[in-house]
Amino acid sequence: MDKLEIRGGHRLDGEVRISGAKNSALPILAGTLLAGGPVVLGNVPHLNDVTTTVKLLRRMGVEVTFHDGVRIEVDPRSLTEHIAPYELVKTMRASILVLGPLVGRYGKADVSLPGGCAIGARPVDLHVAGLKAMGATISIENGYIRARAKQLRGTRIVLDTVTVTGTENLMMAAVFARGETLIENAAREPEVVDLANFLNALGARIEGAGTPTIRIQGVDSLEGGSYTVMPDRIETGTYLVAGAITGGRVRTLRTRPDDLDAVLQKLREAGAEITIGADWIELDMGGRRPVAVDIRTAPFPGFPTDMQAQFCALNAVASGTGTITETIFENRFQHALELQRMGANLSIQGNMVVCRGVERLTGAPVMATDLRASASLVLAGLAASGTTTIDRIYHIDRGYECIEEKLLQLGADIRRIAS
Ligand code: EPZ
């Protein structure tokens, strides 16, 4: 398994181009199953999760071709199978996103239950309940969700919990449903809006994405078309924290400042100077040590849970004591245990990490456990004295395109060790 080796203590200074958003590319790729012709997608990031999704589509008989390494063309008209097999779903839970389109368009889907993951149980009961409310017959057999429906019918769905992929799955399922579907207590994440904009570009009739109430009028069919995936707000936030934790200056290019209000507010509280333009954000720490901040994760527009681990690393070297409360997932502090091994002075109290910053972390061999935890360890390694070696970095390759190249561009001393 590859490792990343980081020699810390270098103040980052430079610019980095942000890639397309993983959590938008994945639902949009699933949404191509609804298209009536070829779809060309731009700004799709080169990530393992995208590769897995393409493998899943191809396995269903969908034609996928890569153009000039930047655009992907997907033609669902050759689809032959409606199955998302365990061997693929177990490597990427987001495969559940084919459930809604398959049932909504083809009336049939056999999708492996994703099971839990490092950060929590991650049930999909709300996805299933919503489809049942729309008239699907669903049984859980041998670890698979087997869904059948002649034609889904529009209805009012009130989600018990704000769920991002649950909202996305039900929105896609509703595109061809008979009549109007209302999704209440819907997720408001920018990636939900990006998916709605993509589907509307093909002829869907979706209103209210980005608000707690999404209204979908069923249509008979969609066209093909083209769409450019939004920039990745979590990648953006991660590189801004890289600037903050090393006392440096980082400008993120081709991003969307509006998606990061809660994160930018906390970075300012930590003492960073933030300037923003139409499609760029610059953080300048001016060599200052960050000030500890208190974070409480929440659904968008609250502070994103996917940025929690990164701020845990920032608090680990900040002046003062900061608390981080995780309200979305039940087990998302595994990075904290590894940070302790690098000298962080923190304690885990239920769903809160209380951290009293130290002047300097010390490099150590550490292990990545999930995508954002691995980002947190990279950030800590950048700030630590000495060498940090991060194992199991397949986690990080799922969500960060060319991470070592981008960090090298910013002046980090980092290399990948193939093993
Ligand atoms: C999406 O996961 C993201 N993944 C996650 O990003 C992100 O952390 C999460 O949303 C929260 O923002 C993708 O978009 C591919 P949820 P998702 O359903 O949709 C509970 C990353 O690092 N719930 O919004 O799976 C659930 O247990 C990944 O890029 C149910 O109870 O998350 C959790 O407590 C990690 N029943 C809460 O809702 C359900 O049927 C929010 O989960 C569904 C969810």
mmCIF file of N, CA, C and O and ligand atoms in Angstrom, residues 22-23 94 119 122-127 161-165 305-306 328-329 332 371-372, ligand 1:
data_model
loop_
_atom_site.group_PDB
_atom_site.id
_atom_site.type_symbol
_atom_site.label_atom_id
_atom_site.label_comp_id
_atom_site.label_asym_id
_atom_site.label_seq_id
_atom_site.Cartn_x
_atom_site.Cartn_y
_atom_site.Cartn_z
ATOM 1 N N LYS A 22 -16.098 16.015 -5.843
ATOM 2 C CA LYS A 22 -16.388 14.562 -5.779
ATOM 3 C C LYS A 22 -17.870 14.338 -5.470
ATOM 4 O O LYS A 22 -18.545 13.572 -6.158
ATOM 5 N N ASN A 23 -18.386 15.055 -4.461
ATOM 6 C CA ASN A 23 -19.763 14.786 -4.008
ATOM 7 C C ASN A 23 -20.827 15.399 -4.892
ATOM 8 O O ASN A 23 -22.012 15.315 -4.580
ATOM 9 N N ALA A 94 -21.321 5.440 -2.006
ATOM 10 C CA ALA A 94 -22.114 6.368 -2.846
ATOM 11 C C ALA A 94 -22.726 5.644 -4.044
ATOM 12 O O ALA A 94 -23.544 6.212 -4.751
ATOM 13 N N ILE A 119 -16.812 5.902 9.667
ATOM 14 C CA ILE A 119 -17.318 7.065 10.427
ATOM 15 C C ILE A 119 -18.704 6.816 11.011
ATOM 16 O O ILE A 119 -19.218 7.656 11.758
ATOM 17 N N ARG A 122 -24.228 4.667 8.948
ATOM 18 C CA ARG A 122 -24.606 5.178 7.619
ATOM 19 C C ARG A 122 -25.805 4.404 7.035
ATOM 20 O O ARG A 122 -25.743 3.850 5.959
ATOM 21 N N PRO A 123 -26.941 4.331 7.764
ATOM 22 C CA PRO A 123 -28.097 3.608 7.225
ATOM 23 C C PRO A 123 -28.654 4.285 5.973
ATOM 24 O O PRO A 123 -28.354 5.456 5.707
ATOM 25 N N VAL A 124 -29.467 3.551 5.212
ATOM 26 C CA VAL A 124 -30.119 4.127 4.021
ATOM 27 C C VAL A 124 -31.633 3.951 4.127
ATOM 28 O O VAL A 124 -32.342 3.938 3.127
ATOM 29 N N ASP A 125 -32.115 3.867 5.384
ATOM 30 C CA ASP A 125 -33.549 3.638 5.602
ATOM 31 C C ASP A 125 -34.414 4.746 5.016
ATOM 32 O O ASP A 125 -35.532 4.495 4.543
ATOM 33 N N LEU A 126 -33.892 5.967 4.991
ATOM 34 C CA LEU A 126 -34.707 7.091 4.483
ATOM 35 C C LEU A 126 -34.796 7.042 2.952
ATOM 36 O O LEU A 126 -35.807 7.417 2.357
ATOM 37 N N HIS A 127 -33.731 6.521 2.318
ATOM 38 C CA HIS A 127 -33.787 6.343 0.856
ATOM 39 C C HIS A 127 -34.920 5.346 0.533
ATOM 40 O O HIS A 127 -35.751 5.575 -0.338
ATOM 41 N N THR A 161 -34.474 12.896 8.865
ATOM 42 C CA THR A 161 -33.133 13.477 9.083
ATOM 43 C C THR A 161 -32.690 14.102 7.766
ATOM 44 O O THR A 161 -33.035 13.576 6.699
ATOM 45 N N VAL A 162 -31.945 15.187 7.842
ATOM 46 C CA VAL A 162 -31.410 15.780 6.606
ATOM 47 C C VAL A 162 -30.364 14.813 6.047
ATOM 48 O O VAL A 162 -29.358 14.536 6.700
ATOM 49 N N THR A 163 -30.623 14.294 4.882
ATOM 50 C CA THR A 163 -29.685 13.352 4.267
ATOM 51 C C THR A 163 -29.352 13.813 2.857
ATOM 52 O O THR A 163 -30.246 14.044 2.035
ATOM 53 N N VAL A 164 -28.061 13.961 2.564
ATOM 54 C CA VAL A 164 -27.620 14.483 1.266
ATOM 55 C C VAL A 164 -27.927 13.479 0.156
ATOM 56 O O VAL A 164 -28.690 13.771 -0.776
ATOM 57 N N THR A 165 -27.376 12.264 0.250
ATOM 58 C CA THR A 165 -27.629 11.312 -0.844
ATOM 59 C C THR A 165 -29.066 10.823 -0.823
ATOM 60 O O THR A 165 -29.612 10.454 -1.863
ATOM 61 N N THR A 305 -19.501 18.837 8.135
ATOM 62 C CA THR A 305 -18.834 17.738 8.824
ATOM 63 C C THR A 305 -17.579 17.291 8.075
ATOM 64 O O THR A 305 -16.614 16.857 8.692
ATOM 65 N N ASP A 306 -17.553 17.469 6.761
ATOM 66 C CA ASP A 306 -16.386 17.039 5.971
ATOM 67 C C ASP A 306 -15.181 17.955 6.179
ATOM 68 O O ASP A 306 -14.105 17.675 5.658
ATOM 69 N N ILE A 328 -23.249 15.038 13.090
ATOM 70 C CA ILE A 328 -23.802 14.291 11.955
ATOM 71 C C ILE A 328 -23.485 12.801 12.037
ATOM 72 O O ILE A 328 -24.365 11.962 11.892
ATOM 73 N N PHE A 329 -22.219 12.486 12.287
ATOM 74 C CA PHE A 329 -21.811 11.066 12.319
ATOM 75 C C PHE A 329 -21.345 10.682 13.715
ATOM 76 O O PHE A 329 -20.828 11.514 14.474
ATOM 77 N N ARG A 332 -16.590 9.975 14.056
ATOM 78 C CA ARG A 332 -15.758 10.700 13.101
ATOM 79 C C ARG A 332 -14.586 11.396 13.781
ATOM 80 O O ARG A 332 -14.165 12.465 13.389
ATOM 81 N N LEU A 371 -11.506 9.126 4.543
ATOM 82 C CA LEU A 371 -11.069 10.173 3.630
ATOM 83 C C LEU A 371 -10.654 11.451 4.340
ATOM 84 O O LEU A 371 -9.541 11.945 4.192
ATOM 85 N N ARG A 372 -11.495 12.018 5.154
ATOM 86 C CA ARG A 372 -11.193 13.335 5.733
ATOM 87 C C ARG A 372 -10.211 13.200 6.904
ATOM 88 O O ARG A 372 -9.440 14.111 7.175
HETATM 89 C C1 EPZ B 1 -22.940 12.717 2.084
HETATM 90 O O1 EPZ B 1 -22.986 11.438 2.666
HETATM 91 C C2 EPZ B 1 -21.488 12.913 1.635
HETATM 92 N N1 EPZ B 1 -21.158 11.905 0.632
HETATM 93 C C3 EPZ B 1 -20.557 12.784 2.838
HETATM 94 O O2 EPZ B 1 -19.233 13.037 2.388
HETATM 95 C C4 EPZ B 1 -20.953 13.850 3.856
HETATM 96 O O3 EPZ B 1 -20.154 13.721 5.002
HETATM 97 C C5 EPZ B 1 -22.432 13.691 4.236
HETATM 98 O O4 EPZ B 1 -23.246 13.733 3.053
HETATM 99 C C6 EPZ B 1 -22.906 14.774 5.183
HETATM 100 O O5 EPZ B 1 -22.714 16.029 4.596
HETATM 101 C C7 EPZ B 1 -21.581 12.091 -0.658
HETATM 102 O O6 EPZ B 1 -22.245 13.063 -0.966
HETATM 103 C C8 EPZ B 1 -21.181 11.039 -1.651
HETATM 104 P P1 EPZ B 1 -26.170 11.802 4.937
HETATM 105 P P2 EPZ B 1 -24.426 10.786 3.004
HETATM 106 O O7 EPZ B 1 -27.158 10.827 4.382
HETATM 107 O O8 EPZ B 1 -25.450 11.281 2.065
HETATM 108 C C9 EPZ B 1 -28.254 9.742 8.656
HETATM 109 C C10 EPZ B 1 -16.936 12.695 2.238
HETATM 110 O O9 EPZ B 1 -16.045 12.726 3.082
HETATM 111 N N2 EPZ B 1 -29.036 8.961 7.694
HETATM 112 O O10 EPZ B 1 -26.387 13.249 4.675
HETATM 113 O O11 EPZ B 1 -24.228 9.327 3.154
HETATM 114 C C11 EPZ B 1 -26.783 9.366 8.635
HETATM 115 O O12 EPZ B 1 -26.551 8.251 9.468
HETATM 116 C C12 EPZ B 1 -18.241 12.017 2.543
HETATM 117 O O13 EPZ B 1 -16.863 13.209 1.091
HETATM 118 C C13 EPZ B 1 -30.024 8.100 8.163
HETATM 119 O O14 EPZ B 1 -30.223 7.973 9.361
HETATM 120 O O15 EPZ B 1 -24.725 11.406 4.438
HETATM 121 C C14 EPZ B 1 -26.120 10.626 9.156
HETATM 122 O O16 EPZ B 1 -26.174 10.616 10.573
HETATM 123 C C15 EPZ B 1 -18.225 11.383 3.926
HETATM 124 N N3 EPZ B 1 -30.778 7.395 7.258
HETATM 125 C C16 EPZ B 1 -27.028 11.744 8.648
HETATM 126 O O17 EPZ B 1 -28.243 11.114 8.256
HETATM 127 C C17 EPZ B 1 -30.584 7.516 5.904
HETATM 128 O O18 EPZ B 1 -31.308 6.863 5.133
HETATM 129 C C18 EPZ B 1 -26.469 12.484 7.442
HETATM 130 O O19 EPZ B 1 -26.037 11.529 6.501
HETATM 131 C C19 EPZ B 1 -29.573 8.392 5.455
HETATM 132 C C20 EPZ B 1 -28.830 9.104 6.362
#
